[in-house]
Short mmCIF file of C-alpha atoms and ligand atoms in Angstrom, two decimals:
data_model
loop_
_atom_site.label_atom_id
_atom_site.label_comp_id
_atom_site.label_asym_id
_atom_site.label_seq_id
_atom_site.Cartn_x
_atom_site.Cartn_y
_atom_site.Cartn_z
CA UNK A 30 -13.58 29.49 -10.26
CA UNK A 31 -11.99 27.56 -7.66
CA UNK A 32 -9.69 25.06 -8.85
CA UNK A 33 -10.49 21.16 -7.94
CA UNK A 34 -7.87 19.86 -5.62
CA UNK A 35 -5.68 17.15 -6.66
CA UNK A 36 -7.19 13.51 -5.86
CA UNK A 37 -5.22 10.33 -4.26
CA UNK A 38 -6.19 7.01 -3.85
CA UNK A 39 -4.29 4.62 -1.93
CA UNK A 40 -4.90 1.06 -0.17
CA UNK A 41 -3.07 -1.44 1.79
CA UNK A 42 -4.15 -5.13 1.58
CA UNK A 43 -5.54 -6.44 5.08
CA UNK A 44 -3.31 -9.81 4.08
CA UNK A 45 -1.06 -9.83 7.57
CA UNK A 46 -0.05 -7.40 10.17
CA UNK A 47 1.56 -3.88 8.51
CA UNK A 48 5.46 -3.97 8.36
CA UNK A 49 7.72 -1.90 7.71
CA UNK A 50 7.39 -2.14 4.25
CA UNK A 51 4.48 -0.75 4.27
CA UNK A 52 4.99 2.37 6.28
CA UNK A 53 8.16 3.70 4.21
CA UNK A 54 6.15 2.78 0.77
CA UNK A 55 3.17 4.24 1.41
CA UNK A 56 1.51 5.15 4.45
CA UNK A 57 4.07 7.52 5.53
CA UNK A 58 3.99 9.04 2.53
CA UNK A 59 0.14 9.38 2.77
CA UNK A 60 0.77 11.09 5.83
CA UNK A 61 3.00 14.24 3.95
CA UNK A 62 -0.07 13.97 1.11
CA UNK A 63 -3.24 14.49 3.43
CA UNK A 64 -2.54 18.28 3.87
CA UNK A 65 -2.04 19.12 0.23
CA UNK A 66 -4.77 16.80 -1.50
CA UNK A 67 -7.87 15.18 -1.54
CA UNK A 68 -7.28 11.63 -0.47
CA UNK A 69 -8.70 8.34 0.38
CA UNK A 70 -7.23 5.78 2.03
CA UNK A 71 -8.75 2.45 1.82
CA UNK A 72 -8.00 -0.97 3.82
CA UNK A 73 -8.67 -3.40 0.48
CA UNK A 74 -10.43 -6.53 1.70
CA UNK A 75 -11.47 -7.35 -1.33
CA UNK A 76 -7.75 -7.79 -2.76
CA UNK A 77 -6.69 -9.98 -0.01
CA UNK A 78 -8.96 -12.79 -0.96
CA UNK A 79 -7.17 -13.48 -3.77
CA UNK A 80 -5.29 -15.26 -1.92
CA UNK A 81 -6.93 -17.53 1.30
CA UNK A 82 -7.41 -15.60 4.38
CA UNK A 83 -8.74 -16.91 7.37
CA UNK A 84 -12.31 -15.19 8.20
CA UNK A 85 -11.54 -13.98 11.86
CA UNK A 86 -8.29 -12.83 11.19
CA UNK A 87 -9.17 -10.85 7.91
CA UNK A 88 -12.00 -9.29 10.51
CA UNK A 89 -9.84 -7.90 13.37
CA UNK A 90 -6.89 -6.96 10.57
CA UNK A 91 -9.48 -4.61 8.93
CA UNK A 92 -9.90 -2.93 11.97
CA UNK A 93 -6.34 -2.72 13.56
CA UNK A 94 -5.30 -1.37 9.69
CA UNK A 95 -7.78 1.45 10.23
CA UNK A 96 -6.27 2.27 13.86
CA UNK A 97 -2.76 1.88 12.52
CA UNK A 98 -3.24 4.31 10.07
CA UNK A 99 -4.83 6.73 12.36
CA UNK A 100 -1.60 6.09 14.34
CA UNK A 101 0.68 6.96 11.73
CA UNK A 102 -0.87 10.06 11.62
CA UNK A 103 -3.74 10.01 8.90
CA UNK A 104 -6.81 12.27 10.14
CA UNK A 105 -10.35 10.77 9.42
CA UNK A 106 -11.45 14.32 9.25
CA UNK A 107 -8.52 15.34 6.12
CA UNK A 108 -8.78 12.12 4.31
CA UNK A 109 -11.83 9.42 3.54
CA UNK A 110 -10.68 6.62 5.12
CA UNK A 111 -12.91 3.26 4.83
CA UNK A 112 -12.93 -0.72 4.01
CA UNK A 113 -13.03 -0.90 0.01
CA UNK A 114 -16.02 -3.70 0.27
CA UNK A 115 -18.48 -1.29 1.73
CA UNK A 116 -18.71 0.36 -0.91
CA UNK A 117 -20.22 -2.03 -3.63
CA UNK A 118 -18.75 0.20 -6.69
CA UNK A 119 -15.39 -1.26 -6.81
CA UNK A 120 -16.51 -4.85 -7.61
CA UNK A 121 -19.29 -3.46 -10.17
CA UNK A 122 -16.71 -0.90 -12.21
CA UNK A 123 -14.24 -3.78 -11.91
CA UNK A 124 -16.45 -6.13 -13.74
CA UNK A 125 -17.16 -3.84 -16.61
CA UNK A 126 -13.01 -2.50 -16.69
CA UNK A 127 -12.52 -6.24 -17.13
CA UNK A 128 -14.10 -6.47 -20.59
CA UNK A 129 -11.88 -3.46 -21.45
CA UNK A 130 -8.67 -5.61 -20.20
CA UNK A 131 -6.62 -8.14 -22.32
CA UNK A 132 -5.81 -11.29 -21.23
CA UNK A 133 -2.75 -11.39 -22.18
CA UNK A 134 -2.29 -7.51 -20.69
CA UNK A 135 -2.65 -9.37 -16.98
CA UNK A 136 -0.62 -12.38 -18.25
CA UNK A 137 2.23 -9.71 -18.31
CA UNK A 138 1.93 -8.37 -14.57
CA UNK A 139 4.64 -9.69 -13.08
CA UNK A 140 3.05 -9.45 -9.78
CA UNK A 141 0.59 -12.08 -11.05
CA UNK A 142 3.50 -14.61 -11.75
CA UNK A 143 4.77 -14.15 -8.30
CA UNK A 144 1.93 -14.68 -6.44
CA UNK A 145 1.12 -17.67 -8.28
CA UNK A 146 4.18 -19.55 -8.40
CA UNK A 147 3.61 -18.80 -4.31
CA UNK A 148 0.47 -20.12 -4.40
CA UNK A 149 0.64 -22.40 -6.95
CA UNK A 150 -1.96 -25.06 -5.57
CA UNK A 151 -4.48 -21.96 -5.88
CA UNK A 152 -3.68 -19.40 -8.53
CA UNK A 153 -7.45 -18.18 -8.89
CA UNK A 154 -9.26 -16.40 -11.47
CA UNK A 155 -9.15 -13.73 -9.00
CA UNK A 156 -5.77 -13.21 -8.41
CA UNK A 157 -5.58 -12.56 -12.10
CA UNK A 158 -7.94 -10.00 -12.44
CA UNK A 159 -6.61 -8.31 -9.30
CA UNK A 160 -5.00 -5.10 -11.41
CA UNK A 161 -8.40 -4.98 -12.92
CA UNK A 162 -10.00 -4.50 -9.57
CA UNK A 163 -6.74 -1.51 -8.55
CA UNK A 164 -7.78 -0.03 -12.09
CA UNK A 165 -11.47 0.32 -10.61
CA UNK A 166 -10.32 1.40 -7.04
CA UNK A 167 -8.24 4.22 -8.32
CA UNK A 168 -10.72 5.63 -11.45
CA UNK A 169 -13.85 5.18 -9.26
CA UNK A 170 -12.72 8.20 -7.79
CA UNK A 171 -10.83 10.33 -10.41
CA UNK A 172 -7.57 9.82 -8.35
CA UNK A 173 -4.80 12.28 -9.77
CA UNK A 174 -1.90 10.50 -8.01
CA UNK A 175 -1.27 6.87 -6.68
CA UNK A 176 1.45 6.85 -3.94
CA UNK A 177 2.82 3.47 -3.83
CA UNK A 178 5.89 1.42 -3.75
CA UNK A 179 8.36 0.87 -6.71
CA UNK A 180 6.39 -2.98 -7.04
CA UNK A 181 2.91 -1.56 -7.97
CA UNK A 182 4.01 0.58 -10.55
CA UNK A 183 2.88 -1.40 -13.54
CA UNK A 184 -0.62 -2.35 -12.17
CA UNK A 185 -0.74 1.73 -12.04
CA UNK A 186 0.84 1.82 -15.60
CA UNK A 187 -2.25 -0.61 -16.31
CA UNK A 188 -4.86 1.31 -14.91
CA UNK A 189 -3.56 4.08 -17.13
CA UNK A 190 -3.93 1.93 -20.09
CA UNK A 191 -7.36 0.52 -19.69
CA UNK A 192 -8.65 4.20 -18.47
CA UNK A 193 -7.23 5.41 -21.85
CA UNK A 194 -9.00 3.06 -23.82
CA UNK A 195 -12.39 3.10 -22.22
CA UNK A 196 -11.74 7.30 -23.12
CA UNK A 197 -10.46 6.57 -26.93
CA UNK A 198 -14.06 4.58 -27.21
CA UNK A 199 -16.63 6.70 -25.13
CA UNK A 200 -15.03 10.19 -24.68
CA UNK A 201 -13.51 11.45 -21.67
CA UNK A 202 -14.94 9.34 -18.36
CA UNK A 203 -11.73 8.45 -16.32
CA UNK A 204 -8.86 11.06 -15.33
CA UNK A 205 -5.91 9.42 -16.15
CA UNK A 206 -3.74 8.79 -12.84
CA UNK A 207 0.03 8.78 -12.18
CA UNK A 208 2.11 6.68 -9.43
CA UNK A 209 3.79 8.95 -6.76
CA UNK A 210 6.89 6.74 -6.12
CA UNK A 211 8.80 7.82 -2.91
CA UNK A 212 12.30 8.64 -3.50
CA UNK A 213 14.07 6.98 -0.27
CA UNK A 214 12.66 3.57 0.98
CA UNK A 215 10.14 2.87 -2.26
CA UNK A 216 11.64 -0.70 -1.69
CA UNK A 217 12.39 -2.00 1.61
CA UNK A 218 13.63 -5.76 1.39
CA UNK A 219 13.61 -8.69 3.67
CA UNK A 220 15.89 -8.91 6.53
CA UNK A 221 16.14 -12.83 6.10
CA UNK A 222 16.67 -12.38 2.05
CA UNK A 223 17.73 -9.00 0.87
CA UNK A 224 17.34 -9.68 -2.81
CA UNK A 225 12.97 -10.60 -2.20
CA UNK A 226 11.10 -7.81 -1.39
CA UNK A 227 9.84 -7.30 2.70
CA UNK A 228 6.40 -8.68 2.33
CA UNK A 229 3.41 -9.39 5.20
CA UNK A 230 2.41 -12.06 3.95
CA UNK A 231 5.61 -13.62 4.30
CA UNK A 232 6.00 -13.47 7.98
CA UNK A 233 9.94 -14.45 8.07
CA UNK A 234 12.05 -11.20 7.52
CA UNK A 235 9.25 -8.87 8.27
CA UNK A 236 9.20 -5.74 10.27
CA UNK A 237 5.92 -5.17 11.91
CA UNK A 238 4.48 -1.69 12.66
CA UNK A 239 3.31 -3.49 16.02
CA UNK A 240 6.27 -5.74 16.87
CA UNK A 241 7.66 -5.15 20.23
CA UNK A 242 10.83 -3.13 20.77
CA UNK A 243 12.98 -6.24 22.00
CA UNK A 244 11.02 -8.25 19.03
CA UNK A 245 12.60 -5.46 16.54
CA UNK A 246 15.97 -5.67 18.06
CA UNK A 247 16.51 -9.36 17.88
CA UNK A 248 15.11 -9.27 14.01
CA UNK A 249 17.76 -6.34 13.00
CA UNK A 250 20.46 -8.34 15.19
CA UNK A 251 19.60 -11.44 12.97
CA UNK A 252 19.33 -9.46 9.75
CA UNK A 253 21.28 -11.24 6.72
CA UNK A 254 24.07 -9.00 5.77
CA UNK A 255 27.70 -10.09 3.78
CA UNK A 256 30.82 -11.07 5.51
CA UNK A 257 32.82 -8.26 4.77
CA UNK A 258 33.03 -5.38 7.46
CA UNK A 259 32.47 -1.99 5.79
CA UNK A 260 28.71 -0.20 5.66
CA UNK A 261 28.86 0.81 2.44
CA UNK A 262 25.40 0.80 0.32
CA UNK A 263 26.30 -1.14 -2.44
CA UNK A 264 22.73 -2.97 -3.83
CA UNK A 265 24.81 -5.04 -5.77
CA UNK A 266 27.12 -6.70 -3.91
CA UNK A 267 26.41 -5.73 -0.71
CA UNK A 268 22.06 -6.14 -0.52
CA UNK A 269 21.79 -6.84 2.98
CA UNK A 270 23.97 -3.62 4.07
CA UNK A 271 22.42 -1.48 1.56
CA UNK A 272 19.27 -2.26 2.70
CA UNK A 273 19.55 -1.62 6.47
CA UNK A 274 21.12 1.74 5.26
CA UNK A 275 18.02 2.71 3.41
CA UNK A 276 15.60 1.57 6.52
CA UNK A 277 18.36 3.76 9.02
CA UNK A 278 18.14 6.63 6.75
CA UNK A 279 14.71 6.48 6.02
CA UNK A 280 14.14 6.31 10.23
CA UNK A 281 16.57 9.25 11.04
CA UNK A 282 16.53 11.49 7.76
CA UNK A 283 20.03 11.33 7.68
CA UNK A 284 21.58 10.69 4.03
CA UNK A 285 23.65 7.72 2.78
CA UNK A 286 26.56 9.80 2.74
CA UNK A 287 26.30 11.26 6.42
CA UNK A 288 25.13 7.63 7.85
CA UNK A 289 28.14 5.77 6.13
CA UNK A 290 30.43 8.28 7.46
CA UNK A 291 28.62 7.89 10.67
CA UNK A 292 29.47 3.96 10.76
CA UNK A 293 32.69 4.60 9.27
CA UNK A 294 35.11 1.57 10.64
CA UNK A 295 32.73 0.18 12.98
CA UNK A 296 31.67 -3.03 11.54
CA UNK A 297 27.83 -4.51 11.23
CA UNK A 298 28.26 -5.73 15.34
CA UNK A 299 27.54 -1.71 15.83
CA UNK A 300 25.23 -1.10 12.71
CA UNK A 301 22.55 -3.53 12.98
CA UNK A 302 21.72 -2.83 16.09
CA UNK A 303 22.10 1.27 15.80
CA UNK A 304 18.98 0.44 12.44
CA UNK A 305 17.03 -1.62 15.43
CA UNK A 306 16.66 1.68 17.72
CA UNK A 307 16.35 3.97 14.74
CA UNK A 308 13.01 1.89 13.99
CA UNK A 309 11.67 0.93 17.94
CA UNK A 310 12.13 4.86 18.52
CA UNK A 311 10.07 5.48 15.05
CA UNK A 312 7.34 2.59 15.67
CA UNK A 313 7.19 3.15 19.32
CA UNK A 314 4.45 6.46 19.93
CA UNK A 315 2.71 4.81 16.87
CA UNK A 316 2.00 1.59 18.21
CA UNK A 317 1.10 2.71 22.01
CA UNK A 318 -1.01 4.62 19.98
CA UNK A 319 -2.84 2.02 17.82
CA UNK A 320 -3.25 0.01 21.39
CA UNK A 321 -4.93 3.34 22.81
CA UNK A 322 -7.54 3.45 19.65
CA UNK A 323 -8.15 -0.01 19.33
CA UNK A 324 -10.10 0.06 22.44
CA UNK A 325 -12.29 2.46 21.55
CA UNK A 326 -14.30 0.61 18.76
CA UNK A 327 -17.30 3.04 18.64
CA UNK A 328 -15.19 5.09 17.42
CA UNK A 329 -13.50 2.92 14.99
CA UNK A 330 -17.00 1.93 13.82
CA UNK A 331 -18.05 5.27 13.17
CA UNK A 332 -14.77 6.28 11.03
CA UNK A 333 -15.41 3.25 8.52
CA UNK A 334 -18.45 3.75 8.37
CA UNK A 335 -18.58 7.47 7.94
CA UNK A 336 -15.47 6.83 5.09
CA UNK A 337 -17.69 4.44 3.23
CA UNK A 338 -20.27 6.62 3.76
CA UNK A 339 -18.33 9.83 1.77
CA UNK A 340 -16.59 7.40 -0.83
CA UNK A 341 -19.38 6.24 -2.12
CA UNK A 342 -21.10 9.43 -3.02
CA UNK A 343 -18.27 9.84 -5.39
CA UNK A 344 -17.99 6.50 -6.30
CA UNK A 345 -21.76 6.23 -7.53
CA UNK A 346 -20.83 9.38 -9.94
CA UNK A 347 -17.74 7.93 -11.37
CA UNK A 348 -20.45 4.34 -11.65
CA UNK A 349 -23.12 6.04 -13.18
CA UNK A 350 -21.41 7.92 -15.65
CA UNK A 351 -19.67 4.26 -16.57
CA UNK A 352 -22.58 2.38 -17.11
CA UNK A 353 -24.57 5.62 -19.14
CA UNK A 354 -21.73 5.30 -21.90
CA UNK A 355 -21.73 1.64 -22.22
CA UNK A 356 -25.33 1.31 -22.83
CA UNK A 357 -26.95 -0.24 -19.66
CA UNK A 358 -30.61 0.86 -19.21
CA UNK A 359 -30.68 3.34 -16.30
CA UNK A 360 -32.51 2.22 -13.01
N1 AQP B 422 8.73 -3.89 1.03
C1 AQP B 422 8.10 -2.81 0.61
N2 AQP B 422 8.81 -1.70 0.35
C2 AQP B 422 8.19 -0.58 -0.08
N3 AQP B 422 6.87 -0.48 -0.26
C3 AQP B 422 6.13 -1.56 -0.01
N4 AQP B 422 4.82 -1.79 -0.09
C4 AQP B 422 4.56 -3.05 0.31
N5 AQP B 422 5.70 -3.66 0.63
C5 AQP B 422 6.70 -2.78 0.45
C6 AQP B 422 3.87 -0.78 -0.51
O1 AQP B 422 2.86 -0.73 0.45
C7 AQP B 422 1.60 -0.66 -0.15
C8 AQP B 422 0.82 -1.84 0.29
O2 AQP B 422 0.68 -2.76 -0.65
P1 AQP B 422 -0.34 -3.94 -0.54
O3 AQP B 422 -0.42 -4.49 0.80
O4 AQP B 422 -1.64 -3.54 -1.10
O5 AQP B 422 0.28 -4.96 -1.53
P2 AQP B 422 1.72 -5.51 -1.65
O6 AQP B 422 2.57 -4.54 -2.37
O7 AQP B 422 1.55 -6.85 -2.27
O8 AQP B 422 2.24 -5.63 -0.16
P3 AQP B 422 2.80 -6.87 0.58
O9 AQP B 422 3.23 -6.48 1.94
O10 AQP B 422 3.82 -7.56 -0.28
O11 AQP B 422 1.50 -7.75 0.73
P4 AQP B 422 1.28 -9.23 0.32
O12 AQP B 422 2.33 -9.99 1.06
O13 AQP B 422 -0.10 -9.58 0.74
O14 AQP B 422 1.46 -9.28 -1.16
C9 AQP B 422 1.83 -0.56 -1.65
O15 AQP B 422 1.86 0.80 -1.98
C10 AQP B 422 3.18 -1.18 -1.80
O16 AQP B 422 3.88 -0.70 -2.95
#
């Protein structure tokens, strides 16, 4: 018998415009993944209401995600690639996951503190239940691996826990998934504060996937470094340099050692902006690209739609089985 194929689910909130961040975490990871796996990558709409997003915006991001990551390189045709609230599943197996979910399991997420002490006049019941919701996106589909950055790793370690339990009390339902945690770049930091993590929701000391070439320049020119002179990676003491060496090697392949030798002597005046071309010449085919297939929104339409199409026929499996064990009266 042929053996199953290892699953994947990943997503990307559709909470500001895709930075850097973003593409050395996870979506050029997804890229490497798509030819060995069965994967599905989702734009998750659902997540980024838990914080306020402004209707028209959240609209067109959706979209420009999907051609972004079609730009990066992710087929429609190798991977299921949709918008996680077409697909109705998510919010129903979330519901039920969260009356297998402690309180005080979510109290301890320190993405959760965070987010609210950033949005502290509206730290909603959703934003708490948010790893509930990632638990349901991921075991919906029987995902094997979760490729994500170094920051989600304990909503993954969650989604572990409450899949266990559910299978201690009702016999094996949920495959239990792992994170897939990229060696080089799992944590790219802001260029305006090296010690917070680059984030698109904070706009200042982001890298965006779509940013202009001279935008990217002047942003790497401006980056905060140290005042001493050597590029040395040094995360302690030197946060700024170290990161811009990750991002350079992470852009040209090269390792630490063969880009610090590179630099040797040559002070941040040469550095910062050698990081800035490294990146425009990376960014550059992907985002004439995503301007190429965002005018074609037939065909857009017809890749979100065929994705949500093909997710849910697993998803209603995964569902069904769910709400068989638990005792609901079937339809
Ligand atoms: N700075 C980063 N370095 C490495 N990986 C990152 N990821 C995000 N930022 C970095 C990874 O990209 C994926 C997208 O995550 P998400 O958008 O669903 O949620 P997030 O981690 O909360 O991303 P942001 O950019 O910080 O969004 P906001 O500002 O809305 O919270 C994940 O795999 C993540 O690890």
């Amino acid at each position: 018998m042929e053996e199953r194929r290892k699953r994947i689910f990943s997503g990307i909130q559709p909470s500001g415009e895709l930075t850097l961040g973003s593409y050395m975490g996870a979506i050029r990871n997804w890229v490497a993944l798509q030819e060995e796996y069965d994967c599905l990558y989702c734009i998750v709409d659902e997540h980024a209401i838990t914080v306020r997003q402004d209707p028209a915006q959240l609209r067109r991001r959706c979209v420009a995600q999907l051609a972004q990551y079609i730009a990066c390189g992710l087929d429609p045709e190798k991977n299921i690639m949709f918008i996680q609230s077409h697909v109705p599943q998510h919010a129903e197996l979330a519901w039920i996951l969260g009356c297998y979910t402690q309180f005080g399991e979510l109290s301890r997420m320190t993405q959760f503190k965070a987010k609210s002490q950033q949005h502290a006049d509206n730290i909603t019941a959703g934003l708490f239940t948010y790893p509930v919701l990632m638990a349901a996106d991921i075991l919906l589909y029987q995902a094997d691996l979760v490729p994500v950055g170094e920051d989600q790793r304990q909503h993954v370690e969650l989604t572990r826990d409450i899949a266990q339990r559910f299978n201690g009390v009702y016999s094996d339902t949920f495959v239990l998934p792992e994170a897939f945690i990229p060696k080089l770049g799992a944590r790219i930091m802001s260029l305006d504060d090296p010690t917070a993590k680059m984030s698109k929701s904070v706009p200042e000391g982001c890298i965006n996937l779509m940013d202009p070439p001279e935008v990217i320049m002047r942003k790497f020119k401006r980056a905060v470094t140290d005042c001493e002179t050597a590029v040395k990676y040094d995360r302690e003491n030197k946060p700024g340099i170290s990161n811009l060496l990750t991002i350079y090697c992470a852009a040209t392949g090269k390792t630490l050692a063969e880009a610090e030798a590179a630099f040797a002597g040559q002070g941040y005046g040469v550095f910062k902006p050698a990081v800035g071309e490294a990146v425009v010449e990376l960014f550059r085919p992907i985002r004439e690209e995503s301007e190429r297939i965002m005018g074609d929104k037939a065909y857009l339409e017809s890749v979100y739609k065929t994705g949500a199409q093909r997710a849910q026929q697993l998803a209603v499996r995964t569902l069904g089985k769910v709400q068989r064990k638990i005792g609901f009266v079937a339809r």
